[in-house]
CSV table of C-alpha atoms in Angstrom, one decimal:
chain,number,residue,atom,x,y,z
A,51,MET,CA,34.6,20.3,-32.8
A,52,LYS,CA,31.1,18.8,-32.4
A,53,HIS,CA,28.4,21.6,-32.6
A,54,VAL,CA,25.0,21.0,-31.8
A,55,SER,CA,21.8,23.3,-31.7
A,56,PRO,CA,19.5,20.8,-29.8
A,57,GLU,CA,16.0,20.1,-30.1
A,58,VAL,CA,16.0,18.1,-26.9
A,59,LEU,CA,18.0,19.3,-23.9
A,60,ILE,CA,18.7,17.0,-20.9
A,61,ILE,CA,19.7,18.8,-17.7
A,62,SER,CA,21.2,16.2,-15.6
A,63,ASN,CA,24.5,15.0,-13.8
A,64,LYS,CA,27.1,12.9,-15.1
A,65,HIS,CA,26.7,10.2,-12.8
A,66,ASP,CA,23.0,10.0,-13.2
A,67,TYR,CA,22.6,6.7,-15.3
A,68,SER,CA,18.9,7.0,-15.5
A,69,THR,CA,19.8,9.8,-18.1
A,70,ASP,CA,21.9,7.4,-20.0
A,71,HIS,CA,18.6,5.5,-21.1
A,72,ILE,CA,16.9,8.5,-22.4
A,73,ALA,CA,20.1,9.7,-24.3
A,74,TYR,CA,20.5,6.1,-25.8
A,75,GLN,CA,17.0,6.5,-27.2
A,76,LEU,CA,17.4,9.7,-28.4
A,77,ASN,CA,20.5,9.0,-30.3
A,78,LYS,CA,18.6,6.3,-32.0
A,79,THR,CA,16.6,8.9,-33.5
A,80,ASP,CA,17.5,11.7,-36.0
A,81,ALA,CA,16.5,14.5,-33.3
A,82,SER,CA,19.4,16.5,-32.2
A,83,TYR,CA,19.8,16.6,-28.4
A,84,LEU,CA,22.3,17.8,-25.9
A,85,ARG,CA,22.8,16.4,-22.2
A,86,LEU,CA,24.3,19.3,-20.1
A,87,ASN,CA,25.6,17.8,-16.7
A,88,ARG,CA,25.5,20.4,-14.0
A,89,ASP,CA,28.7,18.9,-12.7
A,90,GLN,CA,30.2,19.9,-15.7
A,91,LEU,CA,29.1,23.3,-16.3
A,92,LYS,CA,32.4,24.5,-14.9
A,93,GLU,CA,34.3,23.1,-18.0
A,94,PHE,CA,32.3,25.1,-20.5
A,95,ASN,CA,32.7,28.6,-21.1
A,96,ILE,CA,28.8,29.7,-21.3
A,97,ALA,CA,27.0,33.0,-22.3
A,98,PHE,CA,23.2,33.1,-21.7
A,99,SER,CA,21.0,35.8,-23.2
A,100,PRO,CA,17.7,35.6,-21.2
A,101,THR,CA,16.2,38.6,-23.4
A,102,GLU,CA,17.2,37.0,-26.7
A,103,GLN,CA,16.9,33.2,-25.4
A,104,ILE,CA,20.0,32.3,-26.4
A,105,LEU,CA,22.4,29.9,-24.7
A,106,ILE,CA,25.9,29.3,-26.0
A,107,GLY,CA,28.7,27.2,-24.8
A,108,GLU,CA,31.9,25.6,-25.6
A,109,THR,CA,34.5,23.2,-24.3
A,110,ASP,CA,37.5,21.9,-26.5
A,111,SER,CA,35.4,19.0,-28.1
A,112,LEU,CA,31.9,20.4,-28.1
A,113,SER,CA,30.2,23.5,-28.8
A,114,PHE,CA,26.2,24.4,-28.7
A,115,LYS,CA,23.6,27.1,-29.5
A,116,ILE,CA,20.4,26.5,-27.4
A,117,THR,CA,17.5,28.8,-28.9
A,118,ALA,CA,14.0,29.2,-28.3
A,119,GLU,CA,13.6,28.7,-32.0
A,120,TYR,CA,15.1,25.0,-32.1
A,121,LEU,CA,14.4,23.8,-28.6
A,122,LYS,CA,11.5,21.9,-28.2
A,123,SER,CA,11.7,19.9,-24.8
A,124,VAL,CA,13.7,19.6,-21.9
A,125,TYR,CA,14.1,16.8,-19.5
A,126,PHE,CA,14.9,18.5,-16.2
A,127,ARG,CA,16.7,16.2,-13.9
A,128,ALA,CA,18.0,18.7,-11.4
A,129,PRO,CA,17.0,19.8,-7.9
A,130,ILE,CA,14.8,22.8,-7.8
A,131,TYR,CA,16.8,24.1,-5.0
A,132,LEU,CA,20.1,23.5,-3.2
A,133,LYS,CA,19.5,20.3,-1.2
A,134,ASP,CA,23.3,19.7,0.1
A,135,ASN,CA,23.7,21.7,2.9
A,136,TYR,CA,24.1,18.7,5.1
A,137,LYS,CA,27.6,18.5,3.4
A,138,PRO,CA,30.6,19.4,5.7
A,139,ASN,CA,33.8,21.5,5.1
A,140,LEU,CA,32.8,23.1,1.7
A,141,SER,CA,34.9,25.8,0.7
A,142,ALA,CA,33.5,29.1,0.0
A,143,ASP,CA,34.4,28.9,-3.6
A,144,GLU,CA,32.7,25.6,-3.8
A,145,GLN,CA,29.5,26.8,-1.7
A,146,LEU,CA,29.3,29.8,-4.4
A,147,SER,CA,29.7,27.6,-7.4
A,148,ARG,CA,27.2,25.0,-6.3
A,149,ASN,CA,24.5,27.6,-5.3
A,150,GLN,CA,24.8,29.7,-8.3
A,151,TRP,CA,24.8,26.8,-11.0
A,152,VAL,CA,21.6,25.7,-9.4
A,153,ALA,CA,20.2,29.2,-9.8
A,154,PHE,CA,21.6,29.2,-13.3
A,155,ILE,CA,19.9,26.0,-14.2
A,156,LYS,CA,16.6,27.3,-13.2
A,157,SER,CA,17.3,30.5,-15.3
A,158,LEU,CA,16.8,28.2,-18.3
A,159,MET,CA,13.0,28.3,-17.5
A,160,VAL,CA,13.3,31.3,-19.8
A,161,PHE,CA,12.9,28.6,-22.6
A,162,LYS,CA,9.2,28.6,-21.4
A,163,GLU,CA,8.0,27.4,-25.1
A,164,ALA,CA,9.7,24.4,-24.8
A,165,ARG,CA,7.9,21.0,-23.2
A,166,TRP,CA,9.5,20.7,-19.8
A,167,VAL,CA,9.7,17.4,-17.9
A,168,ASN,CA,9.2,18.6,-15.7
A,169,ASN,CA,8.7,22.4,-15.0
A,170,PRO,CA,10.6,23.3,-12.3
A,171,GLN,CA,7.6,25.5,-11.2
A,172,ALA,CA,5.3,22.6,-11.2
A,173,THR,CA,7.7,20.4,-9.5
A,174,TYR,CA,8.3,22.9,-6.8
A,175,LEU,CA,4.2,23.1,-6.0
A,176,ALA,CA,4.2,19.3,-6.5
A,177,GLU,CA,6.9,18.4,-3.9
A,178,VAL,CA,4.7,19.7,-1.2
A,179,LYS,CA,3.4,16.8,0.4
A,180,PRO,CA,0.4,18.4,2.1
A,181,TYR,CA,-0.4,20.1,-1.0
A,182,GLN,CA,-0.2,16.6,-3.1
A,183,LEU,CA,-2.9,15.2,-0.1
A,184,HIS,CA,-5.1,18.0,-0.3
A,185,LEU,CA,-5.5,17.7,-4.0
A,186,ALA,CA,-5.5,14.0,-4.3
A,187,HIS,CA,-8.4,14.0,-1.9
A,188,LYS,CA,-10.2,16.5,-3.7
A,189,ILE,CA,-9.9,14.6,-6.8
A,190,GLY,CA,-11.4,11.1,-4.7
A,191,PHE,CA,-8.5,9.4,-3.7
A,192,LEU,CA,-8.6,7.6,-0.5
A,193,ILE,CA,-6.4,9.1,2.1
A,194,PRO,CA,-5.0,7.7,5.3
A,195,LYS,CA,-5.8,10.1,8.2
A,196,THR,CA,-3.1,12.6,8.4
A,197,THR,CA,-1.9,15.2,10.6
A,198,ILE,CA,1.3,17.3,10.5
A,199,ALA,CA,2.2,18.3,14.0
A,200,ASN,CA,5.2,19.0,16.3
A,201,GLY,CA,3.3,17.9,19.5
A,202,ILE,CA,-0.1,16.3,20.5
A,203,ILE,CA,-3.1,18.5,21.2
A,204,GLU,CA,-5.4,16.8,23.2
A,205,ASN,CA,-8.7,17.7,22.0
A,206,ASN,CA,-7.5,17.3,18.5
A,207,ARG,CA,-6.4,13.6,18.5
A,208,ILE,CA,-7.3,11.6,15.5
A,209,PHE,CA,-5.1,8.6,16.8
A,210,SER,CA,-6.0,6.5,20.0
A,211,ARG,CA,-3.2,4.9,22.2
A,212,ASN,CA,-3.3,1.7,20.3
A,213,ASP,CA,-3.0,2.6,17.1
A,214,LYS,CA,-0.2,2.0,14.8
A,215,ILE,CA,0.9,5.1,12.9
A,216,VAL,CA,3.7,6.3,10.1
A,217,VAL,CA,6.0,8.9,11.0
A,218,LYS,CA,8.0,10.7,8.5
A,219,THR,CA,9.3,13.9,7.3
A,220,LEU,CA,7.5,16.8,5.1
A,221,GLU,CA,10.1,16.3,2.8
A,222,PRO,CA,13.2,14.1,2.0
A,223,VAL,CA,16.0,15.1,4.4
A,224,ILE,CA,19.7,14.1,4.7
A,225,LEU,CA,21.6,14.7,7.8
A,226,ARG,CA,24.9,14.8,9.1
A,227,LEU,CA,24.9,12.7,12.1
A,228,ASN,CA,27.9,11.5,14.2
A,229,GLY,CA,30.2,11.9,11.3
A,230,LYS,CA,28.2,10.2,8.9
A,231,GLN,CA,25.2,10.7,6.8
A,232,ALA,CA,21.5,9.9,7.7
A,233,PHE,CA,18.2,9.5,6.0
A,234,ILE,CA,14.9,9.4,7.5
A,235,TYR,CA,12.6,6.7,6.0
A,236,SER,CA,8.9,6.0,6.9
A,237,ASN,CA,8.8,4.5,10.4
A,238,VAL,CA,5.8,2.3,11.7
A,239,ILE,CA,5.2,3.0,15.5
A,240,ASP,CA,2.7,2.8,18.2
A,241,PHE,CA,1.0,6.0,18.6
A,242,GLU,CA,2.1,5.7,22.3
A,243,GLU,CA,5.7,5.6,21.5
A,244,LEU,CA,4.9,9.2,19.9
A,245,VAL,CA,3.3,10.3,22.8
A,246,GLN,CA,6.2,9.5,24.6
A,247,SER,CA,8.7,11.3,22.0
A,248,ASP,CA,10.0,14.7,21.4
A,249,ILE,CA,8.9,15.9,18.3
A,250,SER,CA,8.6,19.8,19.4
A,251,THR,CA,11.6,20.9,17.4
A,252,ALA,CA,10.2,20.0,14.0
A,253,PRO,CA,6.9,19.2,12.5
A,254,ILE,CA,6.3,15.8,11.1
A,255,ILE,CA,3.7,14.0,9.1
A,256,ILE,CA,1.8,11.4,11.4
A,257,GLN,CA,-0.3,8.9,9.2
A,258,GLU,CA,-2.6,6.3,10.1
A,259,ALA,CA,-0.5,2.9,9.3
A,260,LEU,CA,-2.6,0.9,6.9
A,261,LEU,CA,-1.6,-2.6,7.8
A,262,PRO,CA,-1.2,-5.2,6.4
A,263,LYS,CA,-0.6,-3.1,2.7
A,264,VAL,CA,0.8,-4.1,-0.4
A,265,ASP,CA,2.9,-1.0,-1.8
A,266,ILE,CA,2.2,0.1,-5.7
A,267,ARG,CA,4.3,2.1,-7.5
A,268,VAL,CA,2.4,3.9,-10.6
A,269,THR,CA,4.8,5.8,-13.0
A,270,ILE,CA,3.1,8.4,-14.8
A,271,VAL,CA,4.5,9.6,-18.3
A,272,ASP,CA,2.0,11.9,-19.5
A,273,ASN,CA,-1.0,9.8,-20.5
A,274,LEU,CA,0.6,6.4,-20.2
A,275,PHE,CA,1.1,4.6,-16.8
A,276,PHE,CA,3.2,1.9,-15.5
A,277,SER,CA,1.8,0.1,-12.3
A,278,VAL,CA,3.7,-2.4,-10.3
A,279,ASN,CA,3.2,-4.0,-6.9
A,280,ILE,CA,6.0,-4.4,-4.6
A,281,THR,CA,6.1,-7.4,-2.6
A,282,LYS,CA,8.4,-10.0,-0.5
A,283,ASP,CA,7.6,-13.6,-1.1
A,284,GLY,CA,4.5,-13.1,-2.3
A,285,ALA,CA,3.1,-10.8,0.4
A,286,GLY,CA,2.9,-7.0,1.2
A,287,ILE,CA,5.7,-5.4,3.6
A,288,ASP,CA,4.6,-3.7,6.6
A,289,LYS,CA,7.4,-1.5,7.0
A,290,ASP,CA,9.3,1.0,4.5
A,291,TRP,CA,9.6,-1.4,1.8
A,292,ARG,CA,12.9,0.5,0.5
A,293,LEU,CA,14.6,-1.0,3.6
A,294,GLU,CA,14.1,-4.2,1.7
A,295,LYS,CA,14.9,-3.2,-1.8
A,296,ASP,CA,17.2,-5.8,-2.4
A,297,SER,CA,15.1,-8.7,-1.5
A,298,VAL,CA,11.7,-7.6,-3.0
A,299,GLN,CA,9.9,-8.5,-5.8
A,300,TYR,CA,8.5,-6.3,-8.4
A,301,ARG,CA,5.2,-7.4,-10.8
A,302,GLU,CA,3.4,-5.1,-13.3
A,303,ILE,CA,-0.1,-5.2,-12.3
A,304,GLU,CA,-3.1,-3.5,-13.9
A,305,LEU,CA,-5.2,-0.9,-11.8
A,306,PRO,CA,-8.6,-0.3,-11.7
A,307,ILE,CA,-9.6,2.2,-14.4
A,308,SER,CA,-10.8,4.7,-11.7
A,309,ILE,CA,-7.3,4.8,-9.8
A,310,SER,CA,-5.3,4.9,-12.7
A,311,ALA,CA,-7.7,7.8,-14.3
A,312,LYS,CA,-7.0,9.6,-10.9
A,313,CYS,CA,-3.2,9.3,-11.1
A,314,VAL,CA,-3.4,10.8,-14.6
A,315,GLU,CA,-5.7,13.5,-13.3
A,316,LEU,CA,-3.6,14.5,-10.4
A,317,THR,CA,-0.3,14.6,-12.6
A,318,ARG,CA,-2.2,16.6,-15.0
A,319,ARG,CA,-3.6,18.8,-12.1
A,320,LEU,CA,-0.1,19.4,-10.8
A,321,GLY,CA,1.3,20.5,-14.3
A,322,LEU,CA,3.5,17.8,-14.3
A,323,LYS,CA,4.0,15.6,-17.4
A,324,PHE,CA,6.0,12.8,-15.3
A,325,GLY,CA,5.1,11.7,-11.7
A,326,ALA,CA,5.9,8.6,-9.9
A,327,ILE,CA,2.9,7.9,-7.4
A,328,ASP,CA,2.7,5.7,-4.4
A,329,LEU,CA,-0.3,3.8,-3.4
A,330,ILE,CA,-1.3,1.3,-0.7
A,331,LEU,CA,-3.6,-1.4,-1.6
A,332,HIS,CA,-5.2,-2.0,2.0
A,333,GLU,CA,-8.2,-4.5,2.4
A,334,GLY,CA,-9.2,-4.0,-1.2
A,335,LYS,CA,-9.0,-0.6,-1.2
A,336,TYR,CA,-6.3,1.9,-2.8
A,337,TYR,CA,-5.0,4.9,-0.9
A,338,PHE,CA,-2.8,7.5,-2.1
A,339,ILE,CA,0.4,8.2,-0.2
A,340,GLU,CA,2.4,10.4,-2.0
A,341,ILE,CA,3.6,11.6,-5.6
A,342,ASN,CA,7.1,12.3,-6.5
A,343,PRO,CA,7.9,14.7,-9.4
A,344,THR,CA,11.4,13.5,-9.8
A,345,GLY,CA,10.8,10.0,-9.0
A,346,GLU,CA,13.2,7.4,-10.3
A,347,TRP,CA,11.9,4.7,-12.9
A,348,SER,CA,14.8,3.2,-14.6
A,349,TRP,CA,15.1,0.6,-11.5
A,350,LEU,CA,11.3,-0.5,-12.4
A,351,MET,CA,12.7,-1.4,-16.2
A,352,GLU,CA,15.6,-3.5,-14.7
A,353,HIS,CA,13.2,-5.6,-12.7
A,354,THR,CA,10.1,-5.6,-15.1
A,355,GLY,CA,11.1,-4.7,-18.4
A,356,LEU,CA,8.7,-1.8,-18.7
A,357,GLU,CA,9.8,0.3,-21.4
A,358,ILE,CA,9.6,3.7,-19.4
A,359,ASP,CA,12.8,5.3,-21.2
A,360,LYS,CA,10.8,4.6,-24.7
A,361,ALA,CA,7.9,6.4,-23.4
A,362,MET,CA,9.9,9.5,-21.9
A,363,THR,CA,11.6,9.7,-25.0
A,364,HIS,CA,8.4,9.6,-26.9
A,365,LEU,CA,7.2,12.4,-24.8
A,366,LEU,CA,10.4,14.5,-25.3
A,367,LEU,CA,9.8,13.9,-29.1
A,368,ARG,CA,6.5,14.7,-29.6
A,369,GLU,CA,7.0,18.5,-30.1
A,370,VAL,CA,10.2,17.7,-32.3
A,371,LYS,CA,8.4,14.9,-34.6
A,372,ASN,CA,4.7,16.3,-34.2
A,373,VAL,CA,3.7,12.7,-33.5
A,374,ALA,CA,0.4,12.1,-31.2
B,60,MET,CA,20.5,19.5,26.1
B,61,GLY,CA,17.1,18.4,25.1
B,62,LYS,CA,16.1,14.8,24.0
B,63,ASP,CA,16.7,14.0,20.5
B,64,HIS,CA,14.0,14.4,17.7
B,65,LEU,CA,11.7,11.1,17.4
B,66,LEU,CA,13.0,11.2,13.7
B,67,VAL,CA,16.5,11.7,14.6
B,68,LYS,CA,16.4,8.6,16.7
B,69,LYS,CA,14.8,6.9,13.6
B,70,ALA,CA,17.2,7.9,11.2
B,71,PHE,CA,19.2,5.6,9.2
B,72,ILE,CA,22.8,6.0,9.4
B,73,TYR,CA,25.4,5.2,6.7
B,74,SER,CA,29.0,6.0,5.6
B,75,GLN,CA,29.4,9.4,3.7
B,76,ARG,CA,30.8,8.9,0.4
B,77,GLU,CA,33.7,11.2,-0.2
B,78,ARG,CA,33.2,11.4,-4.2
B,79,LEU,CA,31.5,9.6,-6.8
B,80,GLU,CA,33.9,7.5,-8.8
B,81,ASN,CA,33.6,6.7,-12.3
B,82,PRO,CA,32.4,3.2,-13.3
B,83,GLU,CA,35.3,1.1,-14.3
B,84,ASN,CA,36.9,0.7,-17.4
B,85,SER,CA,34.2,3.4,-18.8
B,86,MET,CA,34.5,6.9,-20.2
B,87,TYR,CA,31.8,9.4,-20.4
B,88,ASP,CA,30.9,10.7,-24.1
B,89,ASN,CA,30.0,14.3,-24.2
B,90,ALA,CA,28.6,14.2,-27.5
B,91,LEU,CA,26.4,10.9,-27.0
B,92,GLY,CA,25.6,12.0,-23.4
B,93,VAL,CA,26.2,8.1,-22.2
B,94,TRP,CA,29.1,6.1,-20.5
B,95,LEU,CA,30.8,4.0,-22.9
B,96,TRP,CA,32.2,0.7,-21.3
B,97,GLY,CA,35.1,-1.1,-22.8
B,98,ASP,CA,37.1,-1.5,-25.9
B,99,LYS,CA,34.1,-2.0,-27.9
B,100,LYS,CA,32.7,1.3,-26.3
B,101,GLU,CA,29.1,-0.3,-25.7
B,102,VAL,CA,26.6,1.8,-24.0
B,103,LEU,CA,27.1,1.3,-20.4
B,104,VAL,CA,23.7,1.1,-18.9
B,105,LYS,CA,22.6,-1.5,-22.0
B,106,SER,CA,26.0,-3.6,-22.0
B,107,VAL,CA,26.6,-7.2,-20.6
B,108,ASN,CA,28.9,-5.7,-18.1
B,109,PRO,CA,27.7,-7.3,-14.8
B,110,PHE,CA,28.8,-4.5,-13.0
B,111,ARG,CA,27.3,-1.9,-14.7
B,112,PRO,CA,25.4,0.8,-12.6
B,113,LYS,CA,22.1,-0.5,-11.5
B,114,CYS,CA,19.6,2.2,-10.4
B,115,GLY,CA,18.0,1.8,-7.3
B,116,THR,CA,15.5,3.5,-5.8
B,117,LYS,CA,17.7,6.0,-4.6
B,118,LYS,CA,17.0,6.7,-1.0
B,119,ALA,CA,20.5,5.7,0.9
B,120,ASP,CA,21.8,5.7,-2.8
B,121,ILE,CA,21.5,9.3,-2.5
B,122,GLU,CA,24.5,10.5,-4.7
B,123,THR,CA,22.3,10.1,-7.8
B,124,GLY,CA,19.2,10.1,-5.7
B,125,GLU,CA,15.8,10.9,-6.9
B,126,ASP,CA,15.6,13.7,-4.3
B,127,VAL,CA,18.9,15.3,-4.7
B,128,LYS,CA,19.6,14.3,-8.2
B,129,GLY,CA,23.4,14.0,-7.7
B,130,GLU,CA,23.9,16.9,-5.3
């Protein structure tokens, strides 16, 4: 049986292939690491002492002992709270299991001396889009005109009837709809359509549509940043580009120093080591749209060759190797 | 019964996947923390396998999504 006392702990999921890139890079070093997949935790016998800061576990083929003494960093690729309540027909046992394992994973924050990428507590705050906008504005980013509302208050209008607006959720949500699942992208509509619609049952983000636009994704890994623009046939995409993701092009770009510095500053102020920031370039100006503290990055490597996996691994190993 | 919420009307609907399938001809190595592919046990995501999993932007690809992380 193999035994591990990891310096680097990865909390992930067995089918999260982005994590494979990190494990692959870690395996090329002499650092000891352990990937714990949430969907495999039931296969282990696990015991955790929060007061002693010791977590031990074993299966037939693998045992581990995680201690505050050895553990230097944690790569946390897991939700900070249960988000799969859209799924039907879960047994009571399965509901309990999912709920409690998520809580268990969060309890690993007991290893507070380790470098967390990212710390779930910071992620929780950083995922609040209105807070992101508030902080980004304070830092000096341009922000599209924004309101969060479940109706139109006539004397508080910031849009006029002919404006194009973006309507989107306050946070990502998956719905169960007509026996299928549904995801709500950002939608560009006429303000008039909003006026004619019902949003009373749930508040939404209503934002000025900056058109035409070019979408930019900035991936921050501590002090490093990787910036790409996203276009189709050489032009920006006015609707949510994720709906076109099979036919768009990604190209590495250089941002103005003032913008990249704001991206790093925002990430730092949110207490994050990693962040995926969405910007829009509109009429020569850069606007902040949102930051995702658990954003994906490996798809960018596929398309651009950016070595984000190496940057992430370097960050995780910094405490282990005591490198700059 | 009231009207549907605007965002429900705008929702992108897709078929629910019952469960995640393991990648073909591959096995997960618990100790390495990676999927290995084929007889040579190449690291799947670095392999020449044209069907290796490609990570998307993960919105409708929700099963390993950035927002649900495998929920």
